[in-house]
JSON list of C-alpha atoms in Angstrom, two decimals:
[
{"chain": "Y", "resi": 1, "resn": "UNK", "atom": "CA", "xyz": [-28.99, 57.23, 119.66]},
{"chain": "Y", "resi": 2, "resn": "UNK", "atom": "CA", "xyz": [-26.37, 59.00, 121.87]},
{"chain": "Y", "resi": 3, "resn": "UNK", "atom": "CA", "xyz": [-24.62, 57.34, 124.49]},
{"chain": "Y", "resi": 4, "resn": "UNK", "atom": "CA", "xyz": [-22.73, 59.38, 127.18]},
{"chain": "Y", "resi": 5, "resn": "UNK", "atom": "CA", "xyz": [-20.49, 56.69, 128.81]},
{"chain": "Y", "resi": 6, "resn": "UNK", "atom": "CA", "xyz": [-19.18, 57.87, 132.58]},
{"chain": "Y", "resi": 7, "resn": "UNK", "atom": "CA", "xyz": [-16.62, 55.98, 134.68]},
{"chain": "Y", "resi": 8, "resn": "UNK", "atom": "CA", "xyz": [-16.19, 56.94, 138.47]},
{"chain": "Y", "resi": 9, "resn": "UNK", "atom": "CA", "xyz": [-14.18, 58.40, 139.98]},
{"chain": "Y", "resi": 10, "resn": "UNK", "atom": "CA", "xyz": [-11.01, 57.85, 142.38]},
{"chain": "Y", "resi": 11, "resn": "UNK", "atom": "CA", "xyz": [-11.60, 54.79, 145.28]},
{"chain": "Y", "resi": 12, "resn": "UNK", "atom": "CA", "xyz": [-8.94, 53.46, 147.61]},
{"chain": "Y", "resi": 13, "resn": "UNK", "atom": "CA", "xyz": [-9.17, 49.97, 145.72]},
{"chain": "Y", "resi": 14, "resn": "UNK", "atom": "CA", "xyz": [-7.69, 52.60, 142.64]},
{"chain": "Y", "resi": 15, "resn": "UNK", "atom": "CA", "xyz": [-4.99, 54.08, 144.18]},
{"chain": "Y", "resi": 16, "resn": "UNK", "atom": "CA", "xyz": [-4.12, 50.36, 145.88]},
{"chain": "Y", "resi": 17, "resn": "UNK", "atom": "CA", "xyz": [-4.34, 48.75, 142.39]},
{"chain": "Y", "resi": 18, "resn": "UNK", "atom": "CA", "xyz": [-6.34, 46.21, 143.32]},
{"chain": "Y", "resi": 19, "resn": "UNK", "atom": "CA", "xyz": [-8.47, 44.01, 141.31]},
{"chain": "Y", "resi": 20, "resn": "UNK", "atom": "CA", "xyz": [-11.78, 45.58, 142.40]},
{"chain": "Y", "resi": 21, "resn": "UNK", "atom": "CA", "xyz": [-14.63, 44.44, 140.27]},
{"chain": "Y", "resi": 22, "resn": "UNK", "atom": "CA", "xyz": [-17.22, 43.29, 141.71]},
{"chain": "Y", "resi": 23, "resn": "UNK", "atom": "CA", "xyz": [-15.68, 44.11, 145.12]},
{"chain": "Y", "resi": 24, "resn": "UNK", "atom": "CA", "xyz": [-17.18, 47.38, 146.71]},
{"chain": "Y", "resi": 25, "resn": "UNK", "atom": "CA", "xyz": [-14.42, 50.25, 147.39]},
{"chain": "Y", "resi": 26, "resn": "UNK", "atom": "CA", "xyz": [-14.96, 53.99, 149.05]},
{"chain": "Y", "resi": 27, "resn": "UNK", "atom": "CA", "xyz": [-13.59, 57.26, 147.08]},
{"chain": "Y", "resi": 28, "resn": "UNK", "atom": "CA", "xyz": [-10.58, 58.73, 148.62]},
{"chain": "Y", "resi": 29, "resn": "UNK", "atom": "CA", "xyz": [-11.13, 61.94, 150.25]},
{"chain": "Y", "resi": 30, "resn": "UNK", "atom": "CA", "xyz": [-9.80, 63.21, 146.38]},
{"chain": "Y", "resi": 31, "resn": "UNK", "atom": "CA", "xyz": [-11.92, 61.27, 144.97]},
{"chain": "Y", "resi": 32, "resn": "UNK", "atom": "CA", "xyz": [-15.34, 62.60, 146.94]},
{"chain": "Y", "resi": 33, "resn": "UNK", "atom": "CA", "xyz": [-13.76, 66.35, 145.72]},
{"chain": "Y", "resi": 34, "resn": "UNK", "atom": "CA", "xyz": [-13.87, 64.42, 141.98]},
{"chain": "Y", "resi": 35, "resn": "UNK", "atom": "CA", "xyz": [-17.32, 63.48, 142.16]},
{"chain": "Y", "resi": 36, "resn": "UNK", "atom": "CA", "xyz": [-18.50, 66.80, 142.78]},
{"chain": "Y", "resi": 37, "resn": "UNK", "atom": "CA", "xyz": [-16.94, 68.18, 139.93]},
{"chain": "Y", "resi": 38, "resn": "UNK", "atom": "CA", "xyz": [-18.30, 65.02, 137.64]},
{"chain": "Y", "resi": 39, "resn": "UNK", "atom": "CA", "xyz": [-22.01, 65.32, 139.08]},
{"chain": "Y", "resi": 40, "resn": "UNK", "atom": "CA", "xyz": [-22.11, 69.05, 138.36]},
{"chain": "Y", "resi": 41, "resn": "UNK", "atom": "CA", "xyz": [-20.30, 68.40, 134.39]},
{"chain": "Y", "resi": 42, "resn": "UNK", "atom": "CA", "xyz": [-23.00, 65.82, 133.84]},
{"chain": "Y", "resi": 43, "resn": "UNK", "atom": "CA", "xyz": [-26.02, 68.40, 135.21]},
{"chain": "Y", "resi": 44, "resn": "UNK", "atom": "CA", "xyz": [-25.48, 70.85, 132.53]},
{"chain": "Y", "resi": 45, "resn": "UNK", "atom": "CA", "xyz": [-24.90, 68.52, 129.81]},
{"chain": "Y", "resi": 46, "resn": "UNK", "atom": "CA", "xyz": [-28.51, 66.85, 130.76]},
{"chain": "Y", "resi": 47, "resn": "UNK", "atom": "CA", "xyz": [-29.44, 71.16, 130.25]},
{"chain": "Y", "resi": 48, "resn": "UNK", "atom": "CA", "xyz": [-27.83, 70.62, 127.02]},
{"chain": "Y", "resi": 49, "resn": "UNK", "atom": "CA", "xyz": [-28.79, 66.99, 125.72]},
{"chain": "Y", "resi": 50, "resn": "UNK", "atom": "CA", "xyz": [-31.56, 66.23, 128.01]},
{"chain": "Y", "resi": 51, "resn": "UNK", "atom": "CA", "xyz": [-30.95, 62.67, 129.01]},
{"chain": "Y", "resi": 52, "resn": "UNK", "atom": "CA", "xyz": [-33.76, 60.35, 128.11]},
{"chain": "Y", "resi": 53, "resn": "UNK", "atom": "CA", "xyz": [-32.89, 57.62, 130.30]},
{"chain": "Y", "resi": 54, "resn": "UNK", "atom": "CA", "xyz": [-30.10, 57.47, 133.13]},
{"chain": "Y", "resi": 55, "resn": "UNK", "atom": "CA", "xyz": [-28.29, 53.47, 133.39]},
{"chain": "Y", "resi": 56, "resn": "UNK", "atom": "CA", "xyz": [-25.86, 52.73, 136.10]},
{"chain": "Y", "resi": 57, "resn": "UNK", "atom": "CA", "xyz": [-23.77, 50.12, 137.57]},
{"chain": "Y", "resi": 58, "resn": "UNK", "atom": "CA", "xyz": [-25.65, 48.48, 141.11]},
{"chain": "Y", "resi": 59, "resn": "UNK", "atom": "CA", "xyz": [-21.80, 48.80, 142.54]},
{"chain": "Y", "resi": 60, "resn": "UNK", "atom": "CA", "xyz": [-21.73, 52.39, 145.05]},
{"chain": "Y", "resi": 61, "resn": "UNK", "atom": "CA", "xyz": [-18.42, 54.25, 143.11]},
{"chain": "Y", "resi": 62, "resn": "UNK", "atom": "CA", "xyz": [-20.94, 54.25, 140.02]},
{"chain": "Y", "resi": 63, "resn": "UNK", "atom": "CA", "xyz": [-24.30, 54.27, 141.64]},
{"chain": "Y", "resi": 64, "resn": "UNK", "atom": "CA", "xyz": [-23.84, 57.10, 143.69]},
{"chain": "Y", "resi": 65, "resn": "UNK", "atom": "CA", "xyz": [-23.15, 59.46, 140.90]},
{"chain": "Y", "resi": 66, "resn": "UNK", "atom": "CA", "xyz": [-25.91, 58.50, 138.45]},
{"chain": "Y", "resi": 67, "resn": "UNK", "atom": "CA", "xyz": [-27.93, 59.14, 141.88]},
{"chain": "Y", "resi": 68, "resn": "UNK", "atom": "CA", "xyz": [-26.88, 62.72, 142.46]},
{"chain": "Y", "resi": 69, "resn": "UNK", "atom": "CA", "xyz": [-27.45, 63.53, 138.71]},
{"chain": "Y", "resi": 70, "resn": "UNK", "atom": "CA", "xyz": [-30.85, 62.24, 138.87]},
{"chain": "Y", "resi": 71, "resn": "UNK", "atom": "CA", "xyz": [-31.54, 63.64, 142.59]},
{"chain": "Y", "resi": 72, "resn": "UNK", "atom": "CA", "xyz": [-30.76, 67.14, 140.59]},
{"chain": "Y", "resi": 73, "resn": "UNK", "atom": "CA", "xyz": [-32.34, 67.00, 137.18]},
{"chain": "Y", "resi": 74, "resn": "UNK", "atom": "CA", "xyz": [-35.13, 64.76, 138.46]},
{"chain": "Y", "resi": 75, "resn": "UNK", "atom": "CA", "xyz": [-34.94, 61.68, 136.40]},
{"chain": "Y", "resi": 76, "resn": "UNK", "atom": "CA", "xyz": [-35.46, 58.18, 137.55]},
{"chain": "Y", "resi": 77, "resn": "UNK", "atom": "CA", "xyz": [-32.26, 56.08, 137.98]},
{"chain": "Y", "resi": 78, "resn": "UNK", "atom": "CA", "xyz": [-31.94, 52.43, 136.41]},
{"chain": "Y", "resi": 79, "resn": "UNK", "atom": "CA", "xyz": [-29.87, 50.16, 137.80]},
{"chain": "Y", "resi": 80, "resn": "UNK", "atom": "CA", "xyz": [-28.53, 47.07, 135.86]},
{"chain": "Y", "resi": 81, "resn": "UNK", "atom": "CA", "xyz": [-26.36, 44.59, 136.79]},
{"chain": "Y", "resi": 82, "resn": "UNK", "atom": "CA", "xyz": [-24.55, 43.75, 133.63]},
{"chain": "Y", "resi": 83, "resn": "UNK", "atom": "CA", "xyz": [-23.16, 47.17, 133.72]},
{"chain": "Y", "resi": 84, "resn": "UNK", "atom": "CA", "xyz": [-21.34, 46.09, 137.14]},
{"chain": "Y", "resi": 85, "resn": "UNK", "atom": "CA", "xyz": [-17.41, 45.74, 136.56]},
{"chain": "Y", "resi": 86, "resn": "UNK", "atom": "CA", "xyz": [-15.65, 42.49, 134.84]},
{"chain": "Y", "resi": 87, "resn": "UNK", "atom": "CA", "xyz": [-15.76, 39.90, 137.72]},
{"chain": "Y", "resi": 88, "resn": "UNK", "atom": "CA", "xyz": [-12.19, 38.99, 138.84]},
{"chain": "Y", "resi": 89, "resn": "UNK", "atom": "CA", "xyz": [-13.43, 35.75, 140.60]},
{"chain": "Y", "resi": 90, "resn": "UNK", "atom": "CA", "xyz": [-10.99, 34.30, 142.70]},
{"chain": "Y", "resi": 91, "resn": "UNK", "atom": "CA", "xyz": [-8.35, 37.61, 142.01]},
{"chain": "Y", "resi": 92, "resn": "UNK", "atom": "CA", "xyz": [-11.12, 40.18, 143.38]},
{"chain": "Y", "resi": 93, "resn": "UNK", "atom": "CA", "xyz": [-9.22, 42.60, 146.04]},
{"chain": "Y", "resi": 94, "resn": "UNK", "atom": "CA", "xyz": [-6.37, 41.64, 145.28]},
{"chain": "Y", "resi": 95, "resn": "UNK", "atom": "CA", "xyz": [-3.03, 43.20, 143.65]},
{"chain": "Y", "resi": 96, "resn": "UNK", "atom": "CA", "xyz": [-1.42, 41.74, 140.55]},
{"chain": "Y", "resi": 97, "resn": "UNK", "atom": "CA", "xyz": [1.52, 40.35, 143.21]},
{"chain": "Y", "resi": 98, "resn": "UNK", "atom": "CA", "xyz": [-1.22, 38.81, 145.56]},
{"chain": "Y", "resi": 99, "resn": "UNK", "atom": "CA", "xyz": [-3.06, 37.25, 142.97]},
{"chain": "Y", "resi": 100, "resn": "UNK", "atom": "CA", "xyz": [0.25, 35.89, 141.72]},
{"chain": "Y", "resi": 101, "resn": "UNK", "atom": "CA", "xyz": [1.35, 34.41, 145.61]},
{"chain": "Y", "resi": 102, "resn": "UNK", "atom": "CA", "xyz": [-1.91, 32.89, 145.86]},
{"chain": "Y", "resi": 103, "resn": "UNK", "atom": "CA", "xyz": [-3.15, 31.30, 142.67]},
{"chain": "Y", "resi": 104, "resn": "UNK", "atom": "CA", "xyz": [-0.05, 31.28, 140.09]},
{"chain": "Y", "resi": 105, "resn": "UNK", "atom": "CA", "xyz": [-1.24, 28.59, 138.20]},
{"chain": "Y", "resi": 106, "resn": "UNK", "atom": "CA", "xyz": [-4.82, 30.53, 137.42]},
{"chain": "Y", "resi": 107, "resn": "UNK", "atom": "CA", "xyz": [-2.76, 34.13, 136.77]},
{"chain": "Y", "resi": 108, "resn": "UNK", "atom": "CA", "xyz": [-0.55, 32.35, 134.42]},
{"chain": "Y", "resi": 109, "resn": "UNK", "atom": "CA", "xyz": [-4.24, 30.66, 132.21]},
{"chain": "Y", "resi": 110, "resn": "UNK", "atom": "CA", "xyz": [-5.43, 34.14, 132.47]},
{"chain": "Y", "resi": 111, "resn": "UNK", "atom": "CA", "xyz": [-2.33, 36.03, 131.03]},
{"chain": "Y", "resi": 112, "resn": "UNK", "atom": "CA", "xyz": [-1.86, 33.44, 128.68]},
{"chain": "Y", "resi": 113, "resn": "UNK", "atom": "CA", "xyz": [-5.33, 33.47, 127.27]},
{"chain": "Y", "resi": 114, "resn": "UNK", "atom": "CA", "xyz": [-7.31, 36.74, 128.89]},
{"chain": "Y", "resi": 115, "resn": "UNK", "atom": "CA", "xyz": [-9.98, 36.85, 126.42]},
{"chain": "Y", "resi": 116, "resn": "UNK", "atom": "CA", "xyz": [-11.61, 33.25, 126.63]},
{"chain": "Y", "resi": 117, "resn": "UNK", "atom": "CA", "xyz": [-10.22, 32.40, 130.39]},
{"chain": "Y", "resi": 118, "resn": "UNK", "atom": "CA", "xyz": [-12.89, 32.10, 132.52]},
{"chain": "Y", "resi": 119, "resn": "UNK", "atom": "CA", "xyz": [-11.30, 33.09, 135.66]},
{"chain": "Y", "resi": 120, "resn": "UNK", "atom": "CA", "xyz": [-12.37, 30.41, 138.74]},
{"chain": "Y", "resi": 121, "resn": "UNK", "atom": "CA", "xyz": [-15.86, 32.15, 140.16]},
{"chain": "Y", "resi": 122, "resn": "UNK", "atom": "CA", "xyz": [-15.96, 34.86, 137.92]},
{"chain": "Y", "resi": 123, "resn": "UNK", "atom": "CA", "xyz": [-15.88, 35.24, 134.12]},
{"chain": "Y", "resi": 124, "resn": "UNK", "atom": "CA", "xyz": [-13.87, 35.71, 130.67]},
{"chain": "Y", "resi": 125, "resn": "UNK", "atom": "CA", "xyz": [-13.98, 39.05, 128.69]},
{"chain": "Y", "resi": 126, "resn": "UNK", "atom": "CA", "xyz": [-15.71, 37.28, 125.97]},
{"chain": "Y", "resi": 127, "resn": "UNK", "atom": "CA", "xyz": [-18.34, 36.42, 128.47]},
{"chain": "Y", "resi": 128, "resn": "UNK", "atom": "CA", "xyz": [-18.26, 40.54, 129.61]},
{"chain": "Y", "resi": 129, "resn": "UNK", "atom": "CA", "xyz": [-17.91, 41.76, 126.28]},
{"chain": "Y", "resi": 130, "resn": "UNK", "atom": "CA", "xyz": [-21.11, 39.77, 125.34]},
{"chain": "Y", "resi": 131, "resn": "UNK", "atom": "CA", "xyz": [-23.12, 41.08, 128.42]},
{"chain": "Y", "resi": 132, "resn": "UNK", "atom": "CA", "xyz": [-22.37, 44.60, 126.97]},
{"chain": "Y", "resi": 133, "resn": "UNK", "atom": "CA", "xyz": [-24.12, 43.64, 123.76]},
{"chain": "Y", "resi": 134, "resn": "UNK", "atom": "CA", "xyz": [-27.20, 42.13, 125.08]},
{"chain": "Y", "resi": 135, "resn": "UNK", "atom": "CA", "xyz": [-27.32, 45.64, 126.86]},
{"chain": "Y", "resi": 136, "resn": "UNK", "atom": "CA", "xyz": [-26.99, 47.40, 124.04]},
{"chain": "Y", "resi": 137, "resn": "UNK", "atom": "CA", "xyz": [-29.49, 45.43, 121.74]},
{"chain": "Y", "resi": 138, "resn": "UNK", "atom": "CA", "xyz": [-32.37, 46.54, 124.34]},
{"chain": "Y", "resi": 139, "resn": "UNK", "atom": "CA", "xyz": [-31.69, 50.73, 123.97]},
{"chain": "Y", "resi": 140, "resn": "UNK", "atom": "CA", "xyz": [-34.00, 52.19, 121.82]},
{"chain": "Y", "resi": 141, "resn": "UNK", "atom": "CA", "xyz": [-33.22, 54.12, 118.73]},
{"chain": "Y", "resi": 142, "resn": "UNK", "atom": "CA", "xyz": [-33.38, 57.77, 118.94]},
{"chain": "Y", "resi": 143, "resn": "UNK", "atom": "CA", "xyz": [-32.73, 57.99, 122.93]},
{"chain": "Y", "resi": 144, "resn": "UNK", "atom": "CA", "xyz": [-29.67, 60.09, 124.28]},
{"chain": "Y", "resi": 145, "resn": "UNK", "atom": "CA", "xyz": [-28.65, 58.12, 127.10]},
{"chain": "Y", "resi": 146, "resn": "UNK", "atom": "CA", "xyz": [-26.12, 58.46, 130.10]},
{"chain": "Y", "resi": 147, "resn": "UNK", "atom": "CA", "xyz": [-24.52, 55.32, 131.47]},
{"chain": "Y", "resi": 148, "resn": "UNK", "atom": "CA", "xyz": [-22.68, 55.51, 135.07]},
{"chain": "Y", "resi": 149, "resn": "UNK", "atom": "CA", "xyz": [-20.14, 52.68, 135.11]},
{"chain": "Y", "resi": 150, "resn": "UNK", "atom": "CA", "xyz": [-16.72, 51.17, 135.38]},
{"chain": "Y", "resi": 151, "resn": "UNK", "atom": "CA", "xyz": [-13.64, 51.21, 132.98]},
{"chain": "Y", "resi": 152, "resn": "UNK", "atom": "CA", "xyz": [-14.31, 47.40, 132.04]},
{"chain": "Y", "resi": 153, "resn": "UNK", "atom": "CA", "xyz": [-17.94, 48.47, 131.01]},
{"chain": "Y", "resi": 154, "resn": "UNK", "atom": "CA", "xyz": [-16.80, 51.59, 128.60]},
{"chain": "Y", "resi": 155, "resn": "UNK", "atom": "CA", "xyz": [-14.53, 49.32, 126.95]},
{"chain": "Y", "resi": 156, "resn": "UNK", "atom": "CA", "xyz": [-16.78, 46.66, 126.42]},
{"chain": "Y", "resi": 157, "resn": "UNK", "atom": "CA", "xyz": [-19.82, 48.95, 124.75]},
{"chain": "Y", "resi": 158, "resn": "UNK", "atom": "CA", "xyz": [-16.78, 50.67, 122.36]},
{"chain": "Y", "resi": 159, "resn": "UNK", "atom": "CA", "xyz": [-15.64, 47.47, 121.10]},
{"chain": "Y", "resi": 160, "resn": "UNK", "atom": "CA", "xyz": [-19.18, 46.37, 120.51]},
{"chain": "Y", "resi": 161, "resn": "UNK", "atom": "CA", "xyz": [-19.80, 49.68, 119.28]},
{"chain": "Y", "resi": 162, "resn": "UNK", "atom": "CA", "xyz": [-17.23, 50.58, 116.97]},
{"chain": "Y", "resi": 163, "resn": "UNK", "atom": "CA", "xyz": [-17.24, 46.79, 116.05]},
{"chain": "Y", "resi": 164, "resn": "UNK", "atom": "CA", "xyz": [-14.08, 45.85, 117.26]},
{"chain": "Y", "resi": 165, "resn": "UNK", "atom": "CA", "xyz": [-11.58, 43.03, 118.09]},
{"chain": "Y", "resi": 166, "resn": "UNK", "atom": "CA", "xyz": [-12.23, 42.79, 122.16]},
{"chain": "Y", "resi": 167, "resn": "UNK", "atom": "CA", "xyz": [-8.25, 43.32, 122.85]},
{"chain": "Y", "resi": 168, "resn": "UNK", "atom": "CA", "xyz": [-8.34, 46.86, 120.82]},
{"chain": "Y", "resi": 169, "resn": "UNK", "atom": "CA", "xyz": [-9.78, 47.75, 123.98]},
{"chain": "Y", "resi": 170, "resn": "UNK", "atom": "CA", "xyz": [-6.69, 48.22, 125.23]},
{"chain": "Y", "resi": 171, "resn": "UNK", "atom": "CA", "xyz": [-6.57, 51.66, 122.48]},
{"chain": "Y", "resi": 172, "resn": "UNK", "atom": "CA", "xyz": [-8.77, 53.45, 124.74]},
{"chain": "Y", "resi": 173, "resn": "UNK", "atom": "CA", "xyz": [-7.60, 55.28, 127.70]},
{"chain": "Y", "resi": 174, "resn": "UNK", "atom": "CA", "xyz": [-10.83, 55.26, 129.92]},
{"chain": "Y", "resi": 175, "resn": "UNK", "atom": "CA", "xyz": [-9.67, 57.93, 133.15]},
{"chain": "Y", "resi": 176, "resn": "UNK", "atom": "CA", "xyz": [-11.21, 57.95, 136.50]},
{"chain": "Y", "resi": 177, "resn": "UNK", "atom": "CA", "xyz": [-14.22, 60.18, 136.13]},
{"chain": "Y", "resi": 178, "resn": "UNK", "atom": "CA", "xyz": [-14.02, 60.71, 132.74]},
{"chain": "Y", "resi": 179, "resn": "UNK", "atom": "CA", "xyz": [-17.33, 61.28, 129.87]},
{"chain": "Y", "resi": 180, "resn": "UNK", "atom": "CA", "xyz": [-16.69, 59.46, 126.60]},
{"chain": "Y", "resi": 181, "resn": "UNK", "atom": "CA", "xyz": [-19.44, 60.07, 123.93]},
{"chain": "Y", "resi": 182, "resn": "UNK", "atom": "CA", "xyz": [-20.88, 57.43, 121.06]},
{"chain": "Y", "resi": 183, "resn": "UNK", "atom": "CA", "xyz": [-23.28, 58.49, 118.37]},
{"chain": "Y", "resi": 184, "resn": "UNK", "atom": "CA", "xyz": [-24.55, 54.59, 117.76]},
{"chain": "Y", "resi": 185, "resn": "UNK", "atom": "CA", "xyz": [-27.47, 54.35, 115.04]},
{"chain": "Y", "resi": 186, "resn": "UNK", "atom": "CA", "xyz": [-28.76, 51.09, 113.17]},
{"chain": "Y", "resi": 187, "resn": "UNK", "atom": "CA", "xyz": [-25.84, 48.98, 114.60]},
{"chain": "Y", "resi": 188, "resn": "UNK", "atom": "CA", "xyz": [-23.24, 51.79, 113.47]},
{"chain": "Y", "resi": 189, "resn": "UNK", "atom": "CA", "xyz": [-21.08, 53.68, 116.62]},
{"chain": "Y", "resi": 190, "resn": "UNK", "atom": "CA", "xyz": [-19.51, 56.92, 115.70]},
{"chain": "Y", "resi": 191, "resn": "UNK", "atom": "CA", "xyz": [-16.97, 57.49, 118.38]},
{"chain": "Y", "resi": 192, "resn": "UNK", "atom": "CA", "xyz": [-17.62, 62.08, 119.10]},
{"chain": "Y", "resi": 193, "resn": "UNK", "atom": "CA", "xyz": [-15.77, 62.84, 122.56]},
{"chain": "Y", "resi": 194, "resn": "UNK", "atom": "CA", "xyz": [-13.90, 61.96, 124.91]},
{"chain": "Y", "resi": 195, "resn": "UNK", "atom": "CA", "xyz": [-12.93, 64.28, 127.78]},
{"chain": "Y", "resi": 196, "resn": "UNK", "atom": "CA", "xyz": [-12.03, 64.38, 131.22]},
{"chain": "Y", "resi": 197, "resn": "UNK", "atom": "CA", "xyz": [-12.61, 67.42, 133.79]},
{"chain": "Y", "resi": 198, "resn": "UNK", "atom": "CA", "xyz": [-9.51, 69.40, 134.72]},
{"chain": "Y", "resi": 199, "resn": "UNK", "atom": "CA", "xyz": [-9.64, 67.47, 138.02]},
{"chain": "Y", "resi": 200, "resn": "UNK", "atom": "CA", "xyz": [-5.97, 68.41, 138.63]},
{"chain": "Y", "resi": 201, "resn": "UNK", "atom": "CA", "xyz": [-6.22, 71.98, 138.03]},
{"chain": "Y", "resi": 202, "resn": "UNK", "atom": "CA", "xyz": [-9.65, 72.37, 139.94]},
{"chain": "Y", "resi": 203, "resn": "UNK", "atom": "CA", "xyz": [-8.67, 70.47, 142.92]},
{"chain": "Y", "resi": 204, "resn": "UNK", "atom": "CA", "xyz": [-5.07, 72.11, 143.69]},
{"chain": "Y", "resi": 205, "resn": "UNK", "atom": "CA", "xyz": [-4.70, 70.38, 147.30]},
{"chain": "Y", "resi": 206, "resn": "UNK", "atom": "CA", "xyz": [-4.42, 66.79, 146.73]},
{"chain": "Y", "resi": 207, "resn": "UNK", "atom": "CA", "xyz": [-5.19, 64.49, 149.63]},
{"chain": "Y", "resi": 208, "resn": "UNK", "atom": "CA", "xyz": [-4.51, 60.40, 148.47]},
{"chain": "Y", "resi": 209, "resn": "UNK", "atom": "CA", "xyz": [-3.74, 58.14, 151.06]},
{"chain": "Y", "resi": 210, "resn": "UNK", "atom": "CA", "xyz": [-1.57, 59.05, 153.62]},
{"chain": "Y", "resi": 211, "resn": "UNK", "atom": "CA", "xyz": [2.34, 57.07, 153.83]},
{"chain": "Y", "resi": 212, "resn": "UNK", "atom": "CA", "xyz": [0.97, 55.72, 157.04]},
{"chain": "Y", "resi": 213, "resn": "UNK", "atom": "CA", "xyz": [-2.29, 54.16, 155.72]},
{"chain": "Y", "resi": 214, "resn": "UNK", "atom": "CA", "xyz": [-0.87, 52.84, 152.84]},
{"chain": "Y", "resi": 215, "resn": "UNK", "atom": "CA", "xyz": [1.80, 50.63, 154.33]},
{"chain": "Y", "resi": 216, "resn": "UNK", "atom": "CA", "xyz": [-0.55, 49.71, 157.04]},
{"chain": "Y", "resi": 217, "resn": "UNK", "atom": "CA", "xyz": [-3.06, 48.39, 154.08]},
{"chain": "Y", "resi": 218, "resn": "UNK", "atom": "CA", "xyz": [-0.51, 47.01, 152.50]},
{"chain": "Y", "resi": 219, "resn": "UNK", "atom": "CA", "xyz": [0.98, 45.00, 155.73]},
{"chain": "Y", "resi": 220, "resn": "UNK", "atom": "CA", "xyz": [-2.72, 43.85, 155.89]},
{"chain": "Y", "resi": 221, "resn": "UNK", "atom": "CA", "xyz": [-2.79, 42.61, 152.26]},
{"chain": "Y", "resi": 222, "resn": "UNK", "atom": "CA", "xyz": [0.54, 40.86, 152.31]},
{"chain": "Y", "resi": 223, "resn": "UNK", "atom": "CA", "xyz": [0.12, 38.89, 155.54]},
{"chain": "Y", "resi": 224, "resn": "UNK", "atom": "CA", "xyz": [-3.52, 37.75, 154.32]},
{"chain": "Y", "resi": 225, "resn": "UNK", "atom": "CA", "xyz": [-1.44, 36.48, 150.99]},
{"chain": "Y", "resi": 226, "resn": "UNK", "atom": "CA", "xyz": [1.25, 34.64, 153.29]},
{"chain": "Y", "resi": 227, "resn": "UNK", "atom": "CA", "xyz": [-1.55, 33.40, 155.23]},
{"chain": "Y", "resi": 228, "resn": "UNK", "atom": "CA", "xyz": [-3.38, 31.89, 152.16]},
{"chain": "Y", "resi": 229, "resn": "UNK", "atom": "CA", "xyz": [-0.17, 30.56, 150.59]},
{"chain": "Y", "resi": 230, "resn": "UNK", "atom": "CA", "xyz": [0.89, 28.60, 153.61]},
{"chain": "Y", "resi": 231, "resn": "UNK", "atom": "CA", "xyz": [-2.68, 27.57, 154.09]},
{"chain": "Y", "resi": 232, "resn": "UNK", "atom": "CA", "xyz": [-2.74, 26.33, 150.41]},
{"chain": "Y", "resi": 233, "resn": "UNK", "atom": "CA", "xyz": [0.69, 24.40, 150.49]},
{"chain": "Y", "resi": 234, "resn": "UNK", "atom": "CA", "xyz": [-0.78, 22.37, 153.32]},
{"chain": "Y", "resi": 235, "resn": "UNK", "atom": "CA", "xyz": [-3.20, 20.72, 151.18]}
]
């Protein structure tokens, strides 16, 4: 079996650093200019491996790539949820110094103890990193498969894959729109490529947020943290 792991490409929540996992976010306008590049990578390596089956994430900055590539090579698209994005609970949206304003006493469990934490209304990464298995145990042998997720998700099939330790994740530097191939065969991954489309040299006019719209998000982000604080003390 061949698995061609794809993470999306640029969204606001990205550039913002924010704690987007479950949490829907738009591609920047350099991110759309990404995507187009990605969808047109992943069309001739279907020409070249012919994807058996096409997986992606139910969250739009994953979805809606898988959908172009199928739209163009005329394979059906199947969604599955536990290829969604580890779910930040209570931190979704937020920044590391929000989450820290707001609910210090949960940031400091989770740093303390990522792996088995289960953050308030969401999960741990053991809890992820087992959803990635179960995933994995229903592919078939002898499939070449692509897989349109999140940076969470390519971590978590690697270190199932490659049978690893969940926090040598951390080894692997999953980029924005990047294709990362495993050759995986009777419970044995073979880690074969990783690459990432000269985005930087093929889109020459960068366009990221504005100075403007940034500190106007930002304004937004830090009152609602005040806000919450204050609203928290009370109690």
């Amino acid at each position: 079996m061949k698995l061609v792991l794809v993470r999306h490409v640029e969204t606001y929540g990205n550039v913002e650093h924010r704690l987007n996992g479950h949490t829907e976010s738009d591609y920047t306008p350099r991110g759309e200019a990404m995507k187009e590049l990605l969808v047109e990578e992943l069309i001739a390596l279907d020409a070249k491996l012919s994807f058996d089956k096409i997986f992606a994430s139910p969250t739009s900055r994953a979805f809606k790539i898988a959908q172009e590539v199928g739209t163009s090579t005329g394979k059906e698209i199947q969604v599955d949820h536990r290829l969604r994005e580890f779910n930040f609970g209570i931190f979704e949206g937020k920044t590391r110094d929000e989450c820290i304003e707001i609910f210090e006493a949960e940031w400091d469990q989770w740093m303390a103890n990522y792996i088995e934490y289960a953050v308030p209304e969401g999960q741990s990464q053991r809890e992820y990193h087992d959803l990635c298995a179960e995933f994995l145990a229903e592919l078939n042998e002898g499939e070449t498969i692509l897989m349109v997720a999140h940076g969470g998700t390519i971590h978590g099939m690697l270190t199932n894959m490659l049978n690893l330790p969940l926090d040598c994740k951390w080894h692997f530097d999953i980029k924005l729109g990047s294709i990362t191939m495993i050759d995986y065969n009777h419970g044995f991954g073979m880690l074969s490529h990783m690459t990432t489309p000269p985005y930087d040299e093929l889109i020459p006019h960068k366009t990221p947020l504005t100075d403007a719209k940034k500190a106007a998000m930002r304004a937004a982000a830090r009152t609602e943290a005040k806000a919450k604080a204050a609203h928290k003390k009370k109690k």
